[in-house]
Short mmCIF file of C-alpha atoms in Angstrom, two decimals:
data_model
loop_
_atom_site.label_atom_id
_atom_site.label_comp_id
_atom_site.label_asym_id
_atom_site.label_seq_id
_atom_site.Cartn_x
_atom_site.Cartn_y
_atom_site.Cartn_z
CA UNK A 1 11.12 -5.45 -2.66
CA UNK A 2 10.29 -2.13 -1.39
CA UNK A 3 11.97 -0.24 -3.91
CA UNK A 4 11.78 3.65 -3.12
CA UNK A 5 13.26 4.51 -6.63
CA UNK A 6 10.75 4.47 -10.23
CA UNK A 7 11.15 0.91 -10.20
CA UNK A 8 7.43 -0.05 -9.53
CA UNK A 9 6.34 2.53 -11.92
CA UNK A 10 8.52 1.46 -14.52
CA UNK A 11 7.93 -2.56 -14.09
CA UNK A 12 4.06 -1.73 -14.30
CA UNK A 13 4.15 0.56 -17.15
CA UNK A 14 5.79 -2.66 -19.21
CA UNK A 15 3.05 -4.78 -17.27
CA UNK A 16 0.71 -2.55 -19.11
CA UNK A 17 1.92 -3.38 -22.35
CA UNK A 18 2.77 -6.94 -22.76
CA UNK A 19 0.62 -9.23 -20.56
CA UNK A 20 3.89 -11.67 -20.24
CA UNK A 21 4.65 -9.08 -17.79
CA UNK A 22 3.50 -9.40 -13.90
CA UNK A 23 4.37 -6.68 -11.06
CA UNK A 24 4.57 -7.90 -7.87
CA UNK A 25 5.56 -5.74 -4.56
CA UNK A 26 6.27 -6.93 -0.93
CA UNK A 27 5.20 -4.83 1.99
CA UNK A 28 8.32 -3.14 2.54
CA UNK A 29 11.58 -4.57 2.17
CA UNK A 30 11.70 -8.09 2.84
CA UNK A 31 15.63 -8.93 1.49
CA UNK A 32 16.47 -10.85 -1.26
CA UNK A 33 16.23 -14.40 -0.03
CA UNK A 34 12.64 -13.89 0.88
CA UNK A 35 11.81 -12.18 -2.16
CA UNK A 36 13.44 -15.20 -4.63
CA UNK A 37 11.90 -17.44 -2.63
CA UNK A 38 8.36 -15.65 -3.43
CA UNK A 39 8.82 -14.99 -7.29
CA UNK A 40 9.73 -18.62 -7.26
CA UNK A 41 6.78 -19.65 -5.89
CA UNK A 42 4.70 -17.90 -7.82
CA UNK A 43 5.89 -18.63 -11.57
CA UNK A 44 5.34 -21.64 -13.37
CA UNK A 45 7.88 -21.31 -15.83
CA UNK A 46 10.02 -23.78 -16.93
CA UNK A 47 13.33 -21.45 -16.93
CA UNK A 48 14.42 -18.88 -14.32
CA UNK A 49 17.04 -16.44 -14.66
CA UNK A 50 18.58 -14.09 -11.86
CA UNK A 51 19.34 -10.38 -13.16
CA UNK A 52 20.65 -8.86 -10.01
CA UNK A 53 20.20 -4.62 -9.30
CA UNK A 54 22.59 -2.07 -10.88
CA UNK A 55 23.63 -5.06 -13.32
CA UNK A 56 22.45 -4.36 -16.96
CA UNK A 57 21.86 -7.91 -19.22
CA UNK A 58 22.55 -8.13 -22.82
CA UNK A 59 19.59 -7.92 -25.45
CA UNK A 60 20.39 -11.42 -26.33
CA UNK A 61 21.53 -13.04 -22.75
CA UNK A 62 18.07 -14.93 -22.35
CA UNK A 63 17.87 -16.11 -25.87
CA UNK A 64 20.85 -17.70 -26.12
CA UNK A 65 20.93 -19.10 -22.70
CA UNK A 66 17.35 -20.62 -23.15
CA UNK A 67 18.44 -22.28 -26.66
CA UNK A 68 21.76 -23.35 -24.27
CA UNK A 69 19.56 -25.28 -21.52
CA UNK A 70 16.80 -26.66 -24.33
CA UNK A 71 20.04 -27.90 -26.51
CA UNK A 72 22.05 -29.07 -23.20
CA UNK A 73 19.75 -31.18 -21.55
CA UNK A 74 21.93 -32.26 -18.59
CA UNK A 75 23.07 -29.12 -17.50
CA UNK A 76 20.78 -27.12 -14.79
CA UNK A 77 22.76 -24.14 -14.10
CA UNK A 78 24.15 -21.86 -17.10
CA UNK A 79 26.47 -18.84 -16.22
CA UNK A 80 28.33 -16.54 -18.77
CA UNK A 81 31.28 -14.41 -18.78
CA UNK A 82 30.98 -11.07 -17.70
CA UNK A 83 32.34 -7.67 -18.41
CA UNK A 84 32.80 -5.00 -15.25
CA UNK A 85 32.12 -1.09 -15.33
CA UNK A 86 33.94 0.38 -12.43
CA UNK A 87 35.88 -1.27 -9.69
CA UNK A 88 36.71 -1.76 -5.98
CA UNK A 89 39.71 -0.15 -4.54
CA UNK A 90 41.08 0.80 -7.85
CA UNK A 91 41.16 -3.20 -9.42
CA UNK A 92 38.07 -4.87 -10.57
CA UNK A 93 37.57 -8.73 -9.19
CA UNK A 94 38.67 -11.77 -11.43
CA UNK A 95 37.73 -12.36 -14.58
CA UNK A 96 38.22 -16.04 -14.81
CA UNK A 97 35.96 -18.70 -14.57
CA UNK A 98 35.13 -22.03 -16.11
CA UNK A 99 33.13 -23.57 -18.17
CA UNK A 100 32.59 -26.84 -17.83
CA UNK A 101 30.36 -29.22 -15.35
CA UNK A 102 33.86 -30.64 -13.90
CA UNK A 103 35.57 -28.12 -13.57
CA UNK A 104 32.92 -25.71 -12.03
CA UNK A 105 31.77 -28.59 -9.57
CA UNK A 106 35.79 -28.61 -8.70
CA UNK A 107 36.65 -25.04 -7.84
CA UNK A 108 33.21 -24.29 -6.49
CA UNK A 109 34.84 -26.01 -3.54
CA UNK A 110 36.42 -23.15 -2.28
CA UNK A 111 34.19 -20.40 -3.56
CA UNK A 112 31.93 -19.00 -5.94
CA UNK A 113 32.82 -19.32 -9.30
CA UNK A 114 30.46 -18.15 -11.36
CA UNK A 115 28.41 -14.83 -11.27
CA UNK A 116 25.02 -15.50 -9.89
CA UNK A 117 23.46 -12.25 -12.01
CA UNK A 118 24.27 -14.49 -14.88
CA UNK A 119 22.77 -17.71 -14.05
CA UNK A 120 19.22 -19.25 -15.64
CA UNK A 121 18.40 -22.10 -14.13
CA UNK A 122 15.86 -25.16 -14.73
CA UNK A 123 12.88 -24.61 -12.33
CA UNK A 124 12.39 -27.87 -11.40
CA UNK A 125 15.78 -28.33 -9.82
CA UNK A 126 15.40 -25.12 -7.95
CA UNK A 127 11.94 -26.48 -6.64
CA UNK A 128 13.44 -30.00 -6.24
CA UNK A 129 16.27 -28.07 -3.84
CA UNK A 130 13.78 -26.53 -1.81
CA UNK A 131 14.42 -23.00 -3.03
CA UNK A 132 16.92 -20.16 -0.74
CA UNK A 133 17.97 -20.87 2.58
CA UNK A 134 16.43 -18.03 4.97
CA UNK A 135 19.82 -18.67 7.28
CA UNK A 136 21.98 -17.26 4.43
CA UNK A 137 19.75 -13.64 4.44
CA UNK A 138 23.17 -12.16 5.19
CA UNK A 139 25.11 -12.98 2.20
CA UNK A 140 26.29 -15.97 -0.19
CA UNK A 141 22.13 -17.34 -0.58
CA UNK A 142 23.16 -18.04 -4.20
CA UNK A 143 26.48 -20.04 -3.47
CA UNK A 144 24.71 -22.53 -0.70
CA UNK A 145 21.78 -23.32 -3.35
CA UNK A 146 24.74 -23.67 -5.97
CA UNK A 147 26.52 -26.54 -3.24
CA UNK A 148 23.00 -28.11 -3.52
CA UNK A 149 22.41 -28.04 -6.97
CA UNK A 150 25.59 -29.56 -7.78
CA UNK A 151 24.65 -33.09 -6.17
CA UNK A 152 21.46 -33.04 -8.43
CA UNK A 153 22.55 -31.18 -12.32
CA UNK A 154 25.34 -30.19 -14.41
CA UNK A 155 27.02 -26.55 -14.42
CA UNK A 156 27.80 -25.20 -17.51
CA UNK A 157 28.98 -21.16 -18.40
CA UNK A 158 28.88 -19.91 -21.56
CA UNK A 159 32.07 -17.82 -22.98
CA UNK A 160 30.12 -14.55 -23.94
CA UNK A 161 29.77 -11.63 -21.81
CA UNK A 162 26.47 -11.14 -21.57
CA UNK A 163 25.86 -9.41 -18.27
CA UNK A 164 27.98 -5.80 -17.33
CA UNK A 165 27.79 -5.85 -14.05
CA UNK A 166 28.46 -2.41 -11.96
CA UNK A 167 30.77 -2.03 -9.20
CA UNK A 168 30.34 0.59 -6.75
CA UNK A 169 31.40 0.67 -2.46
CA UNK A 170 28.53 -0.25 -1.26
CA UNK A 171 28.12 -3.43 -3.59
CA UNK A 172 27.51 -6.58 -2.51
CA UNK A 173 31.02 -7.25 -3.88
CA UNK A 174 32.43 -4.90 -2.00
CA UNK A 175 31.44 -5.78 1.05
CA UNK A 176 32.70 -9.30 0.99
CA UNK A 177 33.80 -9.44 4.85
CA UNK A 178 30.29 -9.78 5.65
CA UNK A 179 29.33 -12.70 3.78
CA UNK A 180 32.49 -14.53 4.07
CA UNK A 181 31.87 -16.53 6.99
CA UNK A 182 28.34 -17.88 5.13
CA UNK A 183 30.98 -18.96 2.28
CA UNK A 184 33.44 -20.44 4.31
CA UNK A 185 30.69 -22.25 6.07
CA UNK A 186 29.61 -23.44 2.43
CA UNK A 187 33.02 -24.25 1.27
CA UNK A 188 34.25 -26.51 4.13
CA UNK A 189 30.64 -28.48 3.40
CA UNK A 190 32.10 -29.11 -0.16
CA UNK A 191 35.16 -29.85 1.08
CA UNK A 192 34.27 -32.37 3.80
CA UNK A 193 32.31 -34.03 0.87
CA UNK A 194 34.89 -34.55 -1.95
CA UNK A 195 37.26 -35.47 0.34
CA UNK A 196 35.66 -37.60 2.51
CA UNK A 197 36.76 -35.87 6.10
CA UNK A 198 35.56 -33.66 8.52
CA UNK A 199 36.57 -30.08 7.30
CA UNK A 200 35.22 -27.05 9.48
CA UNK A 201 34.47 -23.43 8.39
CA UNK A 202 37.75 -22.17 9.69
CA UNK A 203 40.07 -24.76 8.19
CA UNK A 204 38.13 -23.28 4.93
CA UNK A 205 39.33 -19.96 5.26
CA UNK A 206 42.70 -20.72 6.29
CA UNK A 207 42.97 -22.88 2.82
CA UNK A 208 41.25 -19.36 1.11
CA UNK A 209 43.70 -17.16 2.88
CA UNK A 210 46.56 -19.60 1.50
CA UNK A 211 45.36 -19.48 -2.03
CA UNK A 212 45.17 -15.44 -2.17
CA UNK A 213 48.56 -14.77 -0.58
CA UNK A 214 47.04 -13.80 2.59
CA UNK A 215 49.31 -14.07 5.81
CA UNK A 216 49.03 -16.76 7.93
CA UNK A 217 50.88 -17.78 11.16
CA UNK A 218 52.65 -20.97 11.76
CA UNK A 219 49.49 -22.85 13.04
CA UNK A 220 46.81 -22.43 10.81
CA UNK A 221 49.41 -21.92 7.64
CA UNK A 222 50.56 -25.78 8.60
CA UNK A 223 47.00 -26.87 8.61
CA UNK A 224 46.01 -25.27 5.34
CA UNK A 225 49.02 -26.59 3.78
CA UNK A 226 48.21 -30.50 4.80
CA UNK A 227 44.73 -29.59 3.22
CA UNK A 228 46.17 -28.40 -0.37
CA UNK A 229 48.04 -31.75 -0.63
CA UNK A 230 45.42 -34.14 0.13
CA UNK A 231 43.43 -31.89 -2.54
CA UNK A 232 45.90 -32.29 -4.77
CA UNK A 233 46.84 -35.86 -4.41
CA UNK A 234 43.03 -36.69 -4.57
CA UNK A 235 42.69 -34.09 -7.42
CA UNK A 236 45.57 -36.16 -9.48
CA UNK A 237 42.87 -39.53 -9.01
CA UNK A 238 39.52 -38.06 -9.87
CA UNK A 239 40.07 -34.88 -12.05
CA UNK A 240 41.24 -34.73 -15.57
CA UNK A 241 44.45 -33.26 -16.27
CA UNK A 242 43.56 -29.86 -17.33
CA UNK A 243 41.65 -29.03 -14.40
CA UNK A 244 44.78 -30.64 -12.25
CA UNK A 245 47.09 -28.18 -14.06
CA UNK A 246 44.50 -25.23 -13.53
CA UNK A 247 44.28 -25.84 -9.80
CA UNK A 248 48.34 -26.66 -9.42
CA UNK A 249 48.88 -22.96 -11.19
CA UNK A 250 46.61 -21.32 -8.88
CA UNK A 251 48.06 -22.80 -6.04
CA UNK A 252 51.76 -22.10 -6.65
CA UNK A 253 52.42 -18.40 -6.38
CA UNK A 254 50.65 -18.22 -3.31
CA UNK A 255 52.42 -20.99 -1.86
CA UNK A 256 55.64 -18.82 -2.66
CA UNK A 257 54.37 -16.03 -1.52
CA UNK A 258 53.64 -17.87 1.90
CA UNK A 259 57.00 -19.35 1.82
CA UNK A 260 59.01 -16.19 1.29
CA UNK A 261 56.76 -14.84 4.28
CA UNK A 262 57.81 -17.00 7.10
CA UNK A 263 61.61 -17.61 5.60
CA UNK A 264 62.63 -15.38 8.87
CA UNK A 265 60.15 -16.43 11.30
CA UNK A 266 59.55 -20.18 10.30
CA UNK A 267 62.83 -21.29 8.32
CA UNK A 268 61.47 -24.82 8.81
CA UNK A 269 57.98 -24.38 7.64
CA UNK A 270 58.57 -22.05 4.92
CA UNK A 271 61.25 -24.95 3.40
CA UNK A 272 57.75 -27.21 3.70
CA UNK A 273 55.97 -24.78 1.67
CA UNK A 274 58.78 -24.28 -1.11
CA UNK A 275 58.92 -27.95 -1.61
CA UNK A 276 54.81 -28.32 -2.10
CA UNK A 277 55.41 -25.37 -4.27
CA UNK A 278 57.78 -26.45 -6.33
CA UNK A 279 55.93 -30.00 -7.15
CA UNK A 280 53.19 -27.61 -8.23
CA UNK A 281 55.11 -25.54 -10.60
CA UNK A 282 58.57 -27.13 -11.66
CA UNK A 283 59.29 -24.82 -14.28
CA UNK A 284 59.53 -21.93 -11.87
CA UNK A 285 60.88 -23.88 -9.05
CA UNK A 286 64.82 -23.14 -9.77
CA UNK A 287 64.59 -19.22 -10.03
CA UNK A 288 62.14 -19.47 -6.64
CA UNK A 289 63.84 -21.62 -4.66
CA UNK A 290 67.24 -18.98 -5.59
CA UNK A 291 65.60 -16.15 -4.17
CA UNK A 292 64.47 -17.77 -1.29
CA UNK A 293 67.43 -19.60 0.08
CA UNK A 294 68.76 -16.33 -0.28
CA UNK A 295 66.03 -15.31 1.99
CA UNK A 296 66.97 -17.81 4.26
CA UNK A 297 70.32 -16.92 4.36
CA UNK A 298 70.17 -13.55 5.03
CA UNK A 299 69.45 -11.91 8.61
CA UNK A 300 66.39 -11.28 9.66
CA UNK A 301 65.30 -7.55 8.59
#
């Protein structure tokens, strides 16, 4: 894709080698959308597997993923666990993820979660999908074809690690802000879907800010509140109990977090919040609910 680094050297000195190899080059840098898009189209390969730049795969990553799709013959999309070599701001990102068809179809909802420079995929459904969307050049390509795939295969990731993936400050990782509005745009798609309303990009990031502690006024914090509970309640009637329990423990510290935010501003809303918290997470709910009627009690700062 325009490379100005060895990398067209290197590819066709392997091309010269082994004739499974095929160098291909774009006339300058086209993005990586466009460039998918083309390999796809140009391979006739049953399996396809995404092995993303600065990321370094495992000798045996495509082995044992191929022997995973041709022994799993439901599943589509196979991800792995990863391990991380530096980090962003001094903390690398999550390491959790799932690893089954329900509950990757669940939480993919309200973001990506699994590592696209893991996936291998079955060619057919990426053909059958229509490929990358050229409107999501900016960021988050891979989590609108995942929204897609998910209505036609099963998910499945596999519990090694078999990608390290490098992060640096001017990875794509780092610079979330700028694809955040493509996933938020994905996300309340999803969300409209399972839930069978009319969900809209920014009632998506409201319910995103709410599950990672971020502050949110009165307004939107109400909003993305009522959200959580209908997920929940129509969590409890579709989803089996361990992803119910997954989602409920991810919810609840954040919810506390948001409570203990507004207990000066918004006495009444942040009493809202403790309540849906502490259905989420009884066990915790006595020593929380202490500290923040205590809160409550107390001037404001």
């Amino acid at each position: 894709d325009g490379s100005r680094d060895d990398t067209r050297n290197t590819i066709s000195r392997y091309a010269a080698k082994d004739v499974r190899v095929k160098a291909y080059r774009n006339d300058g840098n086209k993005g990586v959308v466009y460039t998918r898009n083309k390999l796809l189209a140009l391979t006739d390969a049953p399996y396809v597997a995404v092995a993303d730049a600065d990321d370094v795969c495992r000798p045996e990553r495509f082995e044992k993923q191929l022997e995973f799709l041709e022994q799993h013959h439901k599943v589509g999309v196979v991800g792995s666990a990863v391990d991380f070599r530096g980090s962003i701001d001094g903390h690398p990102p999550s390491r959790s993820f799932y690893r089954d068809d329900a509950q990757i179809r669940f939480f993919l909802m309200f973001g990506p979660c699994i590592w696209n420079t893991t996936t291998m995929y079955r060619r057919e459904h990426l053909v059958a999908a229509g490929g990358y969307r050229d409107d999501f050049t900016s960021g988050a390509s891979d989590y609108e074809l995942w929204s897609r795939l998910a209505a036609m295969t099963e998910f499945a990731s596999m519990h090694e690690h078999f990608v390290l993936v490098n992060l640096h400050p001017t990875s794509l990782t780092a610079t979330r802000t700028k694809v955040d509005s493509n996933i938020f745009r994905v996300s309340a798609t999803m969300l409209s879907r399972y839930l069978g309303i009319d969900v809209d990009a920014n009632l998506a990031r409201d319910l995103h800010f709410l599950m990672v502690r971020g502050g949110l006024t009165k307004v939107p914090c109400l909003a993305a509140l009522e959200l959580a509970e209908l997920l929940v309640m129509t969590a409890e009637a579709r989803e089996s109990g361990e992803t119910i329990e997954i989602f409920k423990s991810k919810l609840a510290e954040p919810v506390w977090t948001q409570a203990r935010y507004h207990a000066y501003s918004e006495r009444q809303l942040s009493m809202k919040l403790a309540l849906f918290a502490a259905s989420l997470d009884r066990p915790s709910a006595p020593l929380n609910m202490i500290k923040l009627l205590a809160r409550l009690a107390s001037p404001s700062p």
